Amino acid sequence: MTAVPKSFRWSVALVMGVGCGGNGKGGAAALAPEVVYVSEMASDGNGTLARPFAQIAPAIQAVREGGVVVLSAGNYLEEVAVDRAVTVTGVDRAGVVVRAIRVGAVDGAVISNLTVKGGEPGVIANGARLTLDGVAVEGAGGVGVSAKGGKLTMLGCAVRATRGLAQDGHGVFMEGGEIDVRSSDFVANEGRAIYLRGVKGDVVANRVTLGQSGIAASSASAVRIADNEIDLPRPTHITQVGVFIGEAKAVVEGNSFRSLSTAVMLGSGGDAIVRKNRIIGGENGVTIVNGVATLEENDFADTTDRAISVQTPSGVTILRKNTIARAGASGISVYGAIGVRIEENDVSATKLDSSGLLGFGVYALYAKIETKGNRLTANAGGGIGLHKATAVVDGDTIEANDGPGVMITELPAEYEAVSIANVTTRGNLGVGLLAIMARARVVDSRFDSTRFDAAMGVGDGIAARAAEVTAARVTISGSAGNGVFVAADSKIEMSSSAIEASERLGMMAACAAIVTLTDVAFRANRLGDRNPCQ
């Protein structure tokens, strides 16, 4: 049997205590309105424990304001109307069933320890300050719990199998007002588990499973979504989003997401801090579309597509101290965005996409980004990929990737040259820095131990093809191919740098290439320092 709520136990204790210890002057009769009883099996009752009401409605009218209506086990077919600040509680959540509950604009109604089954919707509250404590809402039509204005508090509730009608099968739908939902279960609802429009409040420590989507906030909502578990094994024909923020502000922290199409999505006007979440499996981790966000200290593992995707944000987006492992396609992707700062992230073991492409730790297209202090290791496509995009790359460590450490291709003329400073690339496959139809400025960086890519026939520290590269205070060491390769249609300027221990030439430059070297040291390159025509 489900435990009886504290409010009910306290009220019953009060009645029994005064009844036993009173002065014999009608104490029991005077206190009777504090607690009124209802039993489905009763007839012609007056609400006492000995003679309970048979229906809930007269009990609500008979009890004192702030009093308790106690429901015995039974299947009550009523749509319960609560228009007074009272508590309606069942003796056993599974054993006390009502069809629906309707709460008017009352201040302080409490419904506890019962099941609402089959109503359309299950619970409606308009302008009420309502608490649902240990209530189950099952098989409702349209919405499990619908609230407009006021304040809705849900503690230890369960909303299951809400059916989609005109209002799309949401577990909870609230428009305006305040909300506090904690320690509740949302299971197999056909719409969103919780959908908030213009609402302020907290959604904390809940569990969402087997439904269409998780938690959504829009229309100027301001919410904290924390410590929830959202696990929605995905049918192939359904797009599931764990948390959606659109035209709202939110803090999304400490949640666990599994098996979703997208764990967190920011739509137009979304503004969120997303931190310390754990995202495992599913397709996409966090997707930002025309929103603004700070993502920090999140843990991503085994997404089949992008762990983080930023698309045309409307302001500065910061990605900081996230850990990303084994993402598909790319760890962090930026499309058409300006002002994305990527700082101190750890991205490893990103896989190639289904076409055998991408696989970068960080990838940008038609974008302007800043990277600083990231660690990019063992990614299948390379460390950083910039296609028709520019970046300020500062202090990143890029190691053991199965592709170029940094690859820049087709940089638009109107974009500034890619700036690379204080970067270490080590043990990457094919090229440490590859520039194709691009411009790059490199300072205070190292390109070490580039591995030979047999398929491409290259293993160069720096390679320029139809590109312009300026390098100062750069060390290129231990390349399996050439230290530097410069194609005929390219230009390179190097100063105060060293090229050493290459397996081929220190610098292989086509005769038509433009090469300017100032104070560049060549040491121990196996086939010599430079080719003859240079």
Tab-separated table of C-alpha atoms in Angstrom, residues 195-427:
chain	number	residue	atom	x	y	z
A	195	TYR	CA	5.507	21.765	-22.397
A	196	LEU	CA	5.806	25.282	-20.952
A	197	ARG	CA	4.765	28.549	-22.588
A	198	GLY	CA	5.534	31.782	-20.780
A	199	VAL	CA	6.236	29.944	-17.521
A	200	LYS	CA	8.835	30.507	-14.799
A	201	GLY	CA	10.120	27.843	-12.456
A	202	ASP	CA	11.942	24.542	-11.982
A	203	VAL	CA	11.795	21.060	-13.479
A	204	VAL	CA	14.085	18.940	-11.315
A	205	ALA	CA	14.948	15.264	-10.773
A	206	ASN	CA	12.241	13.799	-12.980
A	207	ARG	CA	12.389	10.778	-15.253
A	208	VAL	CA	11.116	10.759	-18.847
A	209	THR	CA	10.924	7.458	-20.737
A	210	LEU	CA	9.281	5.892	-23.764
A	211	GLY	CA	7.604	9.013	-25.126
A	212	GLN	CA	7.636	11.323	-28.106
A	213	SER	CA	9.775	14.116	-26.590
A	214	GLY	CA	10.976	15.458	-23.269
A	215	ILE	CA	10.746	19.021	-21.925
A	216	ALA	CA	10.024	22.138	-23.989
A	217	ALA	CA	9.998	25.807	-22.983
A	218	SER	CA	8.965	28.679	-25.248
A	219	SER	CA	7.194	32.048	-25.360
A	220	ALA	CA	9.361	33.932	-22.858
A	221	SER	CA	9.590	31.122	-20.342
A	222	ALA	CA	12.431	31.233	-17.810
A	223	VAL	CA	13.137	27.799	-16.365
A	224	ARG	CA	15.738	25.648	-14.680
A	225	ILE	CA	15.821	22.083	-15.969
A	226	ALA	CA	18.118	20.058	-13.739
A	227	ASP	CA	19.025	16.517	-12.728
A	228	ASN	CA	16.409	14.855	-14.917
A	229	GLU	CA	16.786	11.496	-16.663
A	230	ILE	CA	15.495	11.483	-20.225
A	231	ASP	CA	15.690	8.169	-22.024
A	232	LEU	CA	13.599	7.827	-25.177
A	233	PRO	CA	14.524	4.807	-27.295
A	234	ARG	CA	13.853	6.124	-30.770
A	235	PRO	CA	11.457	4.585	-33.291
A	236	THR	CA	12.844	5.270	-36.751
A	237	HIS	CA	9.880	7.455	-37.813
A	238	ILE	CA	9.940	9.831	-34.838
A	239	THR	CA	12.194	12.794	-34.144
A	240	GLN	CA	12.695	13.086	-30.403
A	241	VAL	CA	14.163	16.046	-28.536
A	242	GLY	CA	15.092	15.735	-24.875
A	243	VAL	CA	14.960	19.467	-24.069
A	244	PHE	CA	13.795	22.178	-26.480
A	245	ILE	CA	14.289	25.893	-25.741
A	246	GLY	CA	12.718	28.391	-28.142
A	247	GLU	CA	12.116	32.078	-27.405
A	248	ALA	CA	12.890	31.322	-23.770
A	249	LYS	CA	15.707	31.420	-21.230
A	250	ALA	CA	16.846	28.295	-19.481
A	251	VAL	CA	19.511	26.683	-17.369
A	252	VAL	CA	19.866	23.043	-18.380
A	253	GLU	CA	22.206	21.285	-15.966
A	254	GLY	CA	23.033	17.913	-14.505
A	255	ASN	CA	20.643	15.979	-16.738
A	256	SER	CA	21.191	12.553	-18.262
A	257	PHE	CA	20.113	11.975	-21.879
A	258	ARG	CA	20.063	8.671	-23.737
A	259	SER	CA	18.974	7.436	-27.148
A	260	LEU	CA	17.522	10.671	-28.538
A	261	SER	CA	17.373	12.226	-31.987
A	262	THR	CA	18.670	15.399	-30.302
A	263	ALA	CA	19.343	15.684	-26.583
A	264	VAL	CA	19.104	19.500	-26.350
A	265	MET	CA	17.918	21.874	-29.081
A	266	LEU	CA	17.871	25.670	-29.008
A	267	GLY	CA	15.481	27.147	-31.534
A	268	SER	CA	14.977	30.734	-32.615
A	269	GLY	CA	15.227	33.071	-29.637
A	270	GLY	CA	16.482	30.359	-27.297
A	271	ASP	CA	19.020	31.509	-24.703
A	272	ALA	CA	20.473	28.831	-22.456
A	273	ILE	CA	23.270	27.772	-20.173
A	274	VAL	CA	23.806	24.064	-20.776
A	275	ARG	CA	26.243	22.581	-18.293
A	276	LYS	CA	27.312	19.354	-16.627
A	277	ASN	CA	24.904	17.169	-18.571
A	278	ARG	CA	25.677	13.634	-19.703
A	279	ILE	CA	24.601	12.701	-23.222
A	280	ILE	CA	25.000	9.090	-24.269
A	281	GLY	CA	24.102	7.574	-27.620
A	282	GLY	CA	21.337	8.819	-29.869
A	283	GLU	CA	22.004	10.921	-32.950
A	284	ASN	CA	22.832	14.534	-32.062
A	285	GLY	CA	23.905	15.899	-28.706
A	286	VAL	CA	23.234	19.651	-28.557
A	287	THR	CA	21.942	21.533	-31.609
A	288	ILE	CA	21.739	25.326	-31.628
A	289	VAL	CA	19.629	26.849	-34.406
A	290	ASN	CA	19.349	30.642	-34.243
A	291	GLY	CA	19.805	30.532	-30.483
A	292	VAL	CA	22.475	31.659	-28.044
A	293	ALA	CA	24.113	29.358	-25.538
A	294	THR	CA	26.974	28.653	-23.208
A	295	LEU	CA	27.814	24.947	-23.178
A	296	GLU	CA	30.275	23.939	-20.500
A	297	GLU	CA	31.474	20.781	-18.780
A	298	ASN	CA	29.070	18.489	-20.613
A	299	ASP	CA	29.996	14.887	-21.326
A	300	PHE	CA	29.104	13.436	-24.752
A	301	ALA	CA	29.661	9.827	-25.759
A	302	ASP	CA	28.728	7.732	-28.791
A	303	THR	CA	26.353	10.036	-30.653
A	304	THR	CA	25.916	8.687	-34.171
A	305	ASP	CA	26.005	12.183	-35.669
A	306	ARG	CA	27.322	15.493	-34.308
A	307	ALA	CA	27.887	15.916	-30.598
A	308	ILE	CA	27.536	19.729	-30.812
A	309	SER	CA	26.114	21.556	-33.812
A	310	VAL	CA	25.862	25.356	-34.021
A	311	GLN	CA	23.845	26.816	-36.883
A	312	THR	CA	23.503	30.561	-37.509
A	313	PRO	CA	23.282	31.712	-33.878
A	314	SER	CA	22.004	35.212	-33.203
A	315	GLY	CA	24.796	36.060	-30.738
A	316	VAL	CA	27.984	34.800	-29.097
A	317	THR	CA	27.965	31.086	-28.329
A	318	ILE	CA	30.600	29.636	-25.990
A	319	LEU	CA	31.572	25.963	-25.968
A	320	ARG	CA	33.871	25.381	-23.012
A	321	LYS	CA	35.381	22.380	-21.217
A	322	ASN	CA	33.136	19.787	-22.819
A	323	THR	CA	34.286	16.198	-23.273
A	324	ILE	CA	33.287	14.506	-26.521
A	325	ALA	CA	34.125	10.892	-27.374
A	326	ARG	CA	33.291	8.745	-30.395
A	327	ALA	CA	30.878	11.116	-32.120
A	328	GLY	CA	29.804	10.404	-35.669
A	329	ALA	CA	30.534	12.952	-38.444
A	330	SER	CA	32.158	15.578	-36.179
A	331	GLY	CA	32.630	16.405	-32.525
A	332	ILE	CA	31.803	20.109	-32.867
A	333	SER	CA	30.242	21.502	-36.057
A	334	VAL	CA	29.631	25.169	-36.839
A	335	TYR	CA	27.551	26.204	-39.841
A	336	GLY	CA	26.991	29.764	-41.020
A	337	ALA	CA	27.826	31.220	-37.627
A	338	ILE	CA	29.892	34.150	-36.416
A	339	GLY	CA	31.239	34.557	-32.909
A	340	VAL	CA	31.437	30.934	-31.769
A	341	ARG	CA	34.145	30.451	-29.125
A	342	ILE	CA	35.433	26.900	-28.673
A	343	GLU	CA	37.593	26.700	-25.561
A	344	GLU	CA	39.314	23.920	-23.589
A	345	ASN	CA	37.253	21.072	-24.980
A	346	ASP	CA	38.493	17.496	-25.228
A	347	VAL	CA	37.341	15.829	-28.461
A	348	SER	CA	38.501	12.326	-29.311
A	349	ALA	CA	37.784	9.383	-31.582
A	350	THR	CA	35.267	11.128	-33.827
A	351	LYS	CA	34.176	8.807	-36.645
A	352	LEU	CA	33.688	9.398	-40.354
A	353	ASP	CA	30.130	10.064	-41.480
A	354	SER	CA	28.080	7.624	-43.542
A	355	SER	CA	29.722	8.901	-46.746
A	356	GLY	CA	33.201	8.343	-45.362
A	357	LEU	CA	33.790	12.085	-44.937
A	358	LEU	CA	34.227	14.641	-42.149
A	359	GLY	CA	35.231	12.966	-38.869
A	360	PHE	CA	36.911	16.137	-37.543
A	361	GLY	CA	37.151	17.087	-33.911
A	362	VAL	CA	36.042	20.611	-34.903
A	363	TYR	CA	34.504	21.436	-38.289
A	364	ALA	CA	33.297	24.803	-39.605
A	365	LEU	CA	31.511	25.733	-42.839
A	366	TYR	CA	30.717	29.319	-43.905
A	367	ALA	CA	31.616	30.398	-40.385
A	368	LYS	CA	33.985	32.466	-38.261
A	369	ILE	CA	35.128	30.749	-35.077
A	370	GLU	CA	37.692	31.000	-32.306
A	371	THR	CA	39.355	27.956	-30.790
A	372	LYS	CA	41.571	28.082	-27.701
A	373	GLY	CA	43.195	25.448	-25.554
A	374	ASN	CA	41.343	22.464	-26.995
A	375	ARG	CA	42.680	18.921	-27.094
A	376	LEU	CA	41.759	17.083	-30.302
A	377	THR	CA	42.984	13.493	-30.496
A	378	ALA	CA	42.478	10.341	-32.550
A	379	ASN	CA	39.683	11.741	-34.705
A	380	ALA	CA	39.121	9.813	-37.934
A	381	GLY	CA	38.995	12.811	-40.276
A	382	GLY	CA	41.428	15.206	-38.610
A	383	GLY	CA	41.710	17.748	-35.844
A	384	ILE	CA	40.230	20.998	-37.210
A	385	GLY	CA	38.529	21.285	-40.606
A	386	LEU	CA	37.673	24.719	-42.036
A	387	HIS	CA	35.798	24.790	-45.350
A	388	LYS	CA	34.890	28.239	-46.632
A	389	ALA	CA	35.405	29.318	-43.040
A	390	THR	CA	37.960	31.247	-41.027
A	391	ALA	CA	39.202	30.912	-37.477
A	392	VAL	CA	41.509	32.162	-34.778
A	393	VAL	CA	43.215	28.990	-33.551
A	394	ASP	CA	45.173	29.530	-30.346
A	395	GLY	CA	46.845	27.062	-28.029
A	396	ASP	CA	45.187	23.884	-29.237
A	397	THR	CA	46.871	20.485	-28.965
A	398	ILE	CA	46.084	18.337	-31.996
A	399	GLU	CA	47.455	14.800	-31.823
A	400	ALA	CA	47.243	11.381	-33.461
A	401	ASN	CA	44.337	12.192	-35.751
A	402	ASP	CA	43.807	10.037	-38.834
A	403	GLY	CA	43.760	13.100	-41.048
A	404	PRO	CA	45.310	16.584	-41.124
A	405	GLY	CA	45.919	18.380	-37.876
A	406	VAL	CA	44.413	21.545	-39.379
A	407	MET	CA	42.829	21.640	-42.836
A	408	ILE	CA	41.738	24.903	-44.497
A	409	THR	CA	39.973	24.790	-47.855
A	410	GLU	CA	38.385	27.357	-50.164
A	411	LEU	CA	38.614	30.358	-47.858
A	412	PRO	CA	36.399	33.148	-49.276
A	413	ALA	CA	38.258	36.300	-50.295
A	414	GLU	CA	36.183	38.453	-47.963
A	415	TYR	CA	37.211	36.404	-44.918
A	416	GLU	CA	40.371	37.163	-42.987
A	417	ALA	CA	43.229	34.673	-43.148
A	418	VAL	CA	43.124	31.861	-40.645
A	419	SER	CA	45.280	32.738	-37.634
A	420	ILE	CA	47.147	29.883	-35.936
A	421	ALA	CA	49.205	30.546	-32.798
A	422	ASN	CA	50.711	28.465	-29.996
A	423	VAL	CA	49.425	25.262	-31.555
A	424	THR	CA	51.016	21.840	-31.290
A	425	THR	CA	50.214	19.173	-33.855
A	426	ARG	CA	51.778	15.781	-33.327
A	427	GLY	CA	51.430	12.435	-35.069
